Amino acid sequence: MRRSFVLAGAAAAVIGLLAGCGADGGASDSGKTTLSVAALEGGYGRDMYNQVIQAYETAHPDVDVQLQISKSIEDEITPNMKAGRYPDLVVLGQGRKAALTETLVKDKAVEDLSSVLQANVPGESTTVGAKLIDGTVGNLNTNPYGDDKTYLMPMYYAPTGLVYNQGLFEEKGWDVPATWDEMWALGDKAKKDGIALFTYPTAGYLDSFFFALLADVGGDQFYNDVMTYKQGVWQTPQAKQALDIAAKLLSYAAPTTVGYANEQDFTKNQQSILDNKALFMPNGTWIVGEMADAPRAEGFKWGLMPLPAAGEGGKRYIATSVESVWVPAAAKNKDAAKEFIAYLYSDEAAKIFAKSNAVQPIKGIVSSLSGENAEFYKVYDDPSVTALVGGFASTAPVPGVDIKATLFDTANSIISGDKTEDQWQAALNDASEKLRQAGS
């Protein structure tokens, strides 16, 4: 699971992490600088981290990189952090249920990494910033305080839209819907064949769906207004239109969706796409590796599409998931961590990551992709599709308010009938207003 927007021997790594964060300032008995790295084991796996670290240590024999990886990395590093023992570098994006990255951002407990953009990539004659694709920094994902300072470096990027089985559409002679009216017509047609129109792994995966939908409905300005909590934004006709579409789509959801929408069973919802029990699911490129060994219907072929247009011929957006790498402000070895981050954008490291389908936002890298991964990234070639990066602006913490949970997780209650669309809209308006006041 990518969190969702992603190294070996956990016991040994924990010991190394504690040693790297001790009172000696990160110097090991050998005189080397000990760099502690904590990372989420997502859909790209763990081998790529081990290979990148081995390559880095070979070129930097004075650095000992201690690695900790887990599918629940927050649970493992949070107790140490509360005790004042911080990893030097963390690979963990936003959107996870534990919200560790968001919490540190809100507490202003992450290091300013703007200098990394100006730093030369180790072994190369170009800077990190010059290698990055335009637009992947300078947004609310990387610059969460809305200024010119970058705190979260973009590690991997992936188009996130609606994944589906191209083979089934070819077999049935169905066209991929370009408008929502076509989507509803397809849902009614598929229902007759016992196939649900929609499902999702967990409600958190609706981030890519909602961000694109908000932009589709209201354009760039409306999307930015929602993300920055403009007063009354959730009471606008555009907000109502977006929730109307979402609620109708959820009425077509597979009946098993809510029951499996948790971190233990989410792959069962994903399996429903491979089994032709559901047509569409919000997800990203990591799904290919994550479900690589899963059984599938004959002729199955992964496809990825942006959301249908809100209006005939309307502009369409593809939400772009960006995994993050960041440095805790309380880390012991911040300079060494920044040097290591710069190396992560080297051609050498990028090739290792790409073998595991972890594609970095580096200029020209897409041309080197092949197979299903290349097929997914073709979505950016469509001139009518615009990449959408970023999310909700950071504010001071507001007790009891989590607007992402309100927007995404309420989908479970809409499907079950426990909440109405009007209640959903009212809750969003309330959360947004409280965050607006906290940010002012």
mmCIF file of N, CA and C in Angstrom, residues 77-149:
data_model
loop_
_atom_site.group_PDB
_atom_site.id
_atom_site.type_symbol
_atom_site.label_atom_id
_atom_site.label_comp_id
_atom_site.label_asym_id
_atom_site.label_seq_id
_atom_site.Cartn_x
_atom_site.Cartn_y
_atom_site.Cartn_z
ATOM 1 N N ILE A 77 8.636 4.416 14.687
ATOM 2 C CA ILE A 77 9.546 5.522 14.983
ATOM 3 C C ILE A 77 8.937 6.573 15.916
ATOM 4 N N THR A 78 7.615 6.616 16.018
ATOM 5 C CA THR A 78 6.992 7.647 16.854
ATOM 6 C C THR A 78 7.404 7.556 18.324
ATOM 7 N N PRO A 79 7.430 6.358 18.952
ATOM 8 C CA PRO A 79 7.858 6.301 20.357
ATOM 9 C C PRO A 79 9.279 6.845 20.558
ATOM 10 N N ASN A 80 10.188 6.532 19.642
ATOM 11 C CA ASN A 80 11.551 7.059 19.742
ATOM 12 C C ASN A 80 11.570 8.575 19.588
ATOM 13 N N MET A 81 10.751 9.076 18.676
ATOM 14 C CA MET A 81 10.716 10.520 18.450
ATOM 15 C C MET A 81 10.180 11.237 19.681
ATOM 16 N N LYS A 82 9.181 10.655 20.309
ATOM 17 C CA LYS A 82 8.639 11.259 21.525
ATOM 18 C C LYS A 82 9.683 11.285 22.636
ATOM 19 N N ALA A 83 10.627 10.331 22.574
ATOM 20 C CA ALA A 83 11.701 10.280 23.565
ATOM 21 C C ALA A 83 12.912 11.119 23.143
ATOM 22 N N GLY A 84 12.784 11.825 22.011
ATOM 23 C CA GLY A 84 13.855 12.701 21.564
ATOM 24 C C GLY A 84 14.861 12.049 20.644
ATOM 25 N N ARG A 85 14.571 10.825 20.176
ATOM 26 C CA ARG A 85 15.492 10.135 19.274
ATOM 27 C C ARG A 85 14.864 10.110 17.877
ATOM 28 N N TYR A 86 15.360 10.983 17.027
ATOM 29 C CA TYR A 86 14.779 11.166 15.699
ATOM 30 C C TYR A 86 15.635 10.517 14.625
ATOM 31 N N PRO A 87 15.009 9.915 13.604
ATOM 32 C CA PRO A 87 15.788 9.506 12.429
ATOM 33 C C PRO A 87 16.317 10.747 11.736
ATOM 34 N N ASP A 88 17.389 10.589 10.967
ATOM 35 C CA ASP A 88 17.964 11.730 10.262
ATOM 36 C C ASP A 88 17.205 12.059 8.980
ATOM 37 N N LEU A 89 16.532 11.058 8.455
ATOM 38 C CA LEU A 89 15.844 11.224 7.178
ATOM 39 C C LEU A 89 14.652 10.275 7.144
ATOM 40 N N VAL A 90 13.532 10.750 6.625
ATOM 41 C CA VAL A 90 12.312 9.939 6.592
ATOM 42 C C VAL A 90 11.735 9.960 5.179
ATOM 43 N N VAL A 91 11.435 8.772 4.646
ATOM 44 C CA VAL A 91 10.738 8.659 3.365
ATOM 45 C C VAL A 91 9.303 8.276 3.678
ATOM 46 N N LEU A 92 8.436 9.259 3.691
ATOM 47 C CA LEU A 92 7.043 9.043 4.095
ATOM 48 C C LEU A 92 6.211 10.211 3.609
ATOM 49 N N GLY A 93 5.261 9.925 2.753
ATOM 50 C CA GLY A 93 4.431 10.983 2.208
ATOM 51 C C GLY A 93 3.261 11.331 3.101
ATOM 52 N N GLN A 94 2.395 12.178 2.584
ATOM 53 C CA GLN A 94 1.182 12.556 3.300
ATOM 54 C C GLN A 94 0.035 11.652 2.872
ATOM 55 N N GLY A 95 -1.054 11.688 3.638
ATOM 56 C CA GLY A 95 -2.227 10.904 3.283
ATOM 57 C C GLY A 95 -2.371 9.614 4.050
ATOM 58 N N ARG A 96 -1.407 9.292 4.911
ATOM 59 C CA ARG A 96 -1.506 8.093 5.737
ATOM 60 C C ARG A 96 -2.463 8.366 6.899
ATOM 61 N N LYS A 97 -3.088 7.303 7.394
ATOM 62 C CA LYS A 97 -4.034 7.458 8.500
ATOM 63 C C LYS A 97 -3.344 8.027 9.734
ATOM 64 N N ALA A 98 -2.099 7.617 9.992
ATOM 65 C CA ALA A 98 -1.377 8.101 11.170
ATOM 66 C C ALA A 98 -1.011 9.576 11.051
ATOM 67 N N ALA A 99 -0.945 10.092 9.816
ATOM 68 C CA ALA A 99 -0.693 11.517 9.550
ATOM 69 C C ALA A 99 0.564 12.037 10.244
ATOM 70 N N LEU A 100 1.622 11.219 10.291
ATOM 71 C CA LEU A 100 2.850 11.654 10.965
ATOM 72 C C LEU A 100 3.494 12.834 10.242
ATOM 73 N N THR A 101 3.592 12.732 8.913
ATOM 74 C CA THR A 101 4.188 13.826 8.149
ATOM 75 C C THR A 101 3.394 15.112 8.345
ATOM 76 N N GLU A 102 2.081 15.015 8.253
ATOM 77 C CA GLU A 102 1.246 16.200 8.428
ATOM 78 C C GLU A 102 1.410 16.801 9.827
ATOM 79 N N THR A 103 1.517 15.931 10.825
ATOM 80 C CA THR A 103 1.647 16.407 12.201
ATOM 81 C C THR A 103 2.931 17.204 12.390
ATOM 82 N N LEU A 104 4.041 16.681 11.859
ATOM 83 C CA LEU A 104 5.301 17.402 12.002
ATOM 84 C C LEU A 104 5.295 18.713 11.207
ATOM 85 N N VAL A 105 4.611 18.696 10.062
ATOM 86 C CA VAL A 105 4.496 19.935 9.289
ATOM 87 C C VAL A 105 3.706 20.973 10.080
ATOM 88 N N LYS A 106 2.571 20.547 10.644
ATOM 89 C CA LYS A 106 1.752 21.481 11.420
ATOM 90 C C LYS A 106 2.504 22.019 12.637
ATOM 91 N N ASP A 107 3.351 21.160 13.225
ATOM 92 C CA ASP A 107 4.129 21.576 14.394
ATOM 93 C C ASP A 107 5.407 22.324 14.014
ATOM 94 N N LYS A 108 5.593 22.529 12.700
ATOM 95 C CA LYS A 108 6.802 23.185 12.185
ATOM 96 C C LYS A 108 8.062 22.490 12.707
ATOM 97 N N ALA A 109 8.025 21.174 12.617
ATOM 98 C CA ALA A 109 9.118 20.348 13.133
ATOM 99 C C ALA A 109 9.891 19.652 12.028
ATOM 100 N N VAL A 110 9.814 20.186 10.792
ATOM 101 C CA VAL A 110 10.593 19.644 9.674
ATOM 102 C C VAL A 110 11.602 20.684 9.218
ATOM 103 N N GLU A 111 12.707 20.201 8.692
ATOM 104 C CA GLU A 111 13.827 21.057 8.294
ATOM 105 C C GLU A 111 13.579 21.697 6.928
ATOM 106 N N ASP A 112 14.012 22.928 6.770
ATOM 107 C CA ASP A 112 13.962 23.619 5.483
ATOM 108 C C ASP A 112 14.995 22.974 4.551
ATOM 109 N N LEU A 113 14.519 22.430 3.426
ATOM 110 C CA LEU A 113 15.396 21.738 2.478
ATOM 111 C C LEU A 113 15.618 22.544 1.198
ATOM 112 N N SER A 114 15.323 23.827 1.236
ATOM 113 C CA SER A 114 15.490 24.652 0.034
ATOM 114 C C SER A 114 16.913 24.591 -0.509
ATOM 115 N N SER A 115 17.886 24.467 0.380
ATOM 116 C CA SER A 115 19.290 24.442 -0.059
ATOM 117 C C SER A 115 19.607 23.211 -0.896
ATOM 118 N N VAL A 116 18.837 22.138 -0.696
ATOM 119 C CA VAL A 116 19.073 20.917 -1.476
ATOM 120 C C VAL A 116 18.812 21.175 -2.956
ATOM 121 N N LEU A 117 17.859 22.037 -3.264
ATOM 122 C CA LEU A 117 17.537 22.340 -4.661
ATOM 123 C C LEU A 117 18.707 23.015 -5.369
ATOM 124 N N GLN A 118 19.489 23.780 -4.631
ATOM 125 C CA GLN A 118 20.647 24.459 -5.213
ATOM 126 C C GLN A 118 21.909 23.601 -5.176
ATOM 127 N N ALA A 119 21.855 22.482 -4.448
ATOM 128 C CA ALA A 119 23.038 21.628 -4.302
ATOM 129 C C ALA A 119 23.288 20.821 -5.572
ATOM 130 N N ASN A 120 24.553 20.574 -5.877
ATOM 131 C CA ASN A 120 24.894 19.695 -6.984
ATOM 132 C C ASN A 120 24.560 18.252 -6.633
ATOM 133 N N VAL A 121 24.072 17.528 -7.606
ATOM 134 C CA VAL A 121 23.871 16.090 -7.419
ATOM 135 C C VAL A 121 25.248 15.448 -7.316
ATOM 136 N N PRO A 122 25.535 14.676 -6.264
ATOM 137 C CA PRO A 122 26.851 14.053 -6.123
ATOM 138 C C PRO A 122 27.259 13.284 -7.375
ATOM 139 N N GLY A 123 28.464 13.578 -7.888
ATOM 140 C CA GLY A 123 28.976 12.895 -9.066
ATOM 141 C C GLY A 123 28.472 13.444 -10.374
ATOM 142 N N GLU A 124 27.642 14.499 -10.330
ATOM 143 C CA GLU A 124 27.096 15.081 -11.552
ATOM 144 C C GLU A 124 27.341 16.592 -11.561
ATOM 145 N N SER A 125 27.193 17.191 -12.715
ATOM 146 C CA SER A 125 27.490 18.619 -12.852
ATOM 147 C C SER A 125 26.239 19.467 -12.900
ATOM 148 N N THR A 126 25.149 18.967 -12.375
ATOM 149 C CA THR A 126 23.890 19.712 -12.371
ATOM 150 C C THR A 126 23.316 19.746 -10.965
ATOM 151 N N THR A 127 22.438 20.691 -10.721
ATOM 152 C CA THR A 127 21.823 20.796 -9.407
ATOM 153 C C THR A 127 20.568 19.932 -9.325
ATOM 154 N N VAL A 128 20.148 19.670 -8.114
ATOM 155 C CA VAL A 128 18.918 18.905 -7.909
ATOM 156 C C VAL A 128 17.737 19.634 -8.543
ATOM 157 N N GLY A 129 17.645 20.941 -8.286
ATOM 158 C CA GLY A 129 16.520 21.706 -8.818
ATOM 159 C C GLY A 129 16.442 21.696 -10.329
ATOM 160 N N ALA A 130 17.602 21.693 -10.986
ATOM 161 C CA ALA A 130 17.625 21.699 -12.451
ATOM 162 C C ALA A 130 17.152 20.371 -13.032
ATOM 163 N N LYS A 131 17.275 19.288 -12.262
ATOM 164 C CA LYS A 131 16.864 17.975 -12.756
ATOM 165 C C LYS A 131 15.369 17.723 -12.582
ATOM 166 N N LEU A 132 14.751 18.437 -11.652
ATOM 167 C CA LEU A 132 13.351 18.163 -11.337
ATOM 168 C C LEU A 132 12.407 18.710 -12.404
ATOM 169 N N ILE A 133 11.349 17.971 -12.664
ATOM 170 C CA ILE A 133 10.320 18.398 -13.607
ATOM 171 C C ILE A 133 9.627 19.640 -13.063
ATOM 172 N N ASP A 134 9.363 20.589 -13.948
ATOM 173 C CA ASP A 134 8.706 21.838 -13.543
ATOM 174 C C ASP A 134 7.375 21.538 -12.850
ATOM 175 N N GLY A 135 7.132 22.232 -11.754
ATOM 176 C CA GLY A 135 5.866 22.103 -11.047
ATOM 177 C C GLY A 135 5.870 21.108 -9.910
ATOM 178 N N THR A 136 6.949 20.303 -9.796
ATOM 179 C CA THR A 136 6.966 19.305 -8.732
ATOM 180 C C THR A 136 7.438 19.879 -7.406
ATOM 181 N N VAL A 137 7.991 21.082 -7.424
ATOM 182 C CA VAL A 137 8.267 21.807 -6.184
ATOM 183 C C VAL A 137 7.603 23.175 -6.305
ATOM 184 N N GLY A 138 7.383 23.810 -5.149
ATOM 185 C CA GLY A 138 6.731 25.109 -5.152
ATOM 186 C C GLY A 138 5.235 25.029 -5.000
ATOM 187 N N ASN A 139 4.707 23.827 -4.729
ATOM 188 C CA ASN A 139 3.277 23.662 -4.502
ATOM 189 C C ASN A 139 3.042 23.395 -3.015
ATOM 190 N N LEU A 140 1.788 23.239 -2.626
ATOM 191 C CA LEU A 140 1.481 23.054 -1.204
ATOM 192 C C LEU A 140 1.941 21.705 -0.669
ATOM 193 N N ASN A 141 2.285 20.787 -1.557
ATOM 194 C CA ASN A 141 2.808 19.505 -1.105
ATOM 195 C C ASN A 141 4.260 19.644 -0.641
ATOM 196 N N THR A 142 5.050 20.403 -1.390
ATOM 197 C CA THR A 142 6.473 20.562 -1.059
ATOM 198 C C THR A 142 6.736 21.806 -0.212
ATOM 199 N N ASN A 143 5.926 22.830 -0.410
ATOM 200 C CA ASN A 143 6.053 24.098 0.324
ATOM 201 C C ASN A 143 4.778 24.306 1.142
ATOM 202 N N PRO A 144 4.610 23.548 2.198
ATOM 203 C CA PRO A 144 3.313 23.488 2.892
ATOM 204 C C PRO A 144 2.869 24.768 3.572
ATOM 205 N N TYR A 145 3.786 25.734 3.739
ATOM 206 C CA TYR A 145 3.402 26.974 4.406
ATOM 207 C C TYR A 145 3.078 28.088 3.410
ATOM 208 N N GLY A 146 3.031 27.727 2.130
ATOM 209 C CA GLY A 146 2.633 28.682 1.113
ATOM 210 C C GLY A 146 3.665 29.750 0.813
ATOM 211 N N ASP A 147 4.931 29.501 1.218
ATOM 212 C CA ASP A 147 5.992 30.464 0.915
ATOM 213 C C ASP A 147 6.969 29.845 -0.077
ATOM 214 N N ASP A 148 8.168 30.426 -0.199
ATOM 215 C CA ASP A 148 9.124 29.934 -1.193
ATOM 216 C C ASP A 148 10.103 28.913 -0.611
ATOM 217 N N LYS A 149 9.801 28.403 0.569
ATOM 218 C CA LYS A 149 10.695 27.438 1.205
ATOM 219 C C LYS A 149 10.161 26.009 1.053
#
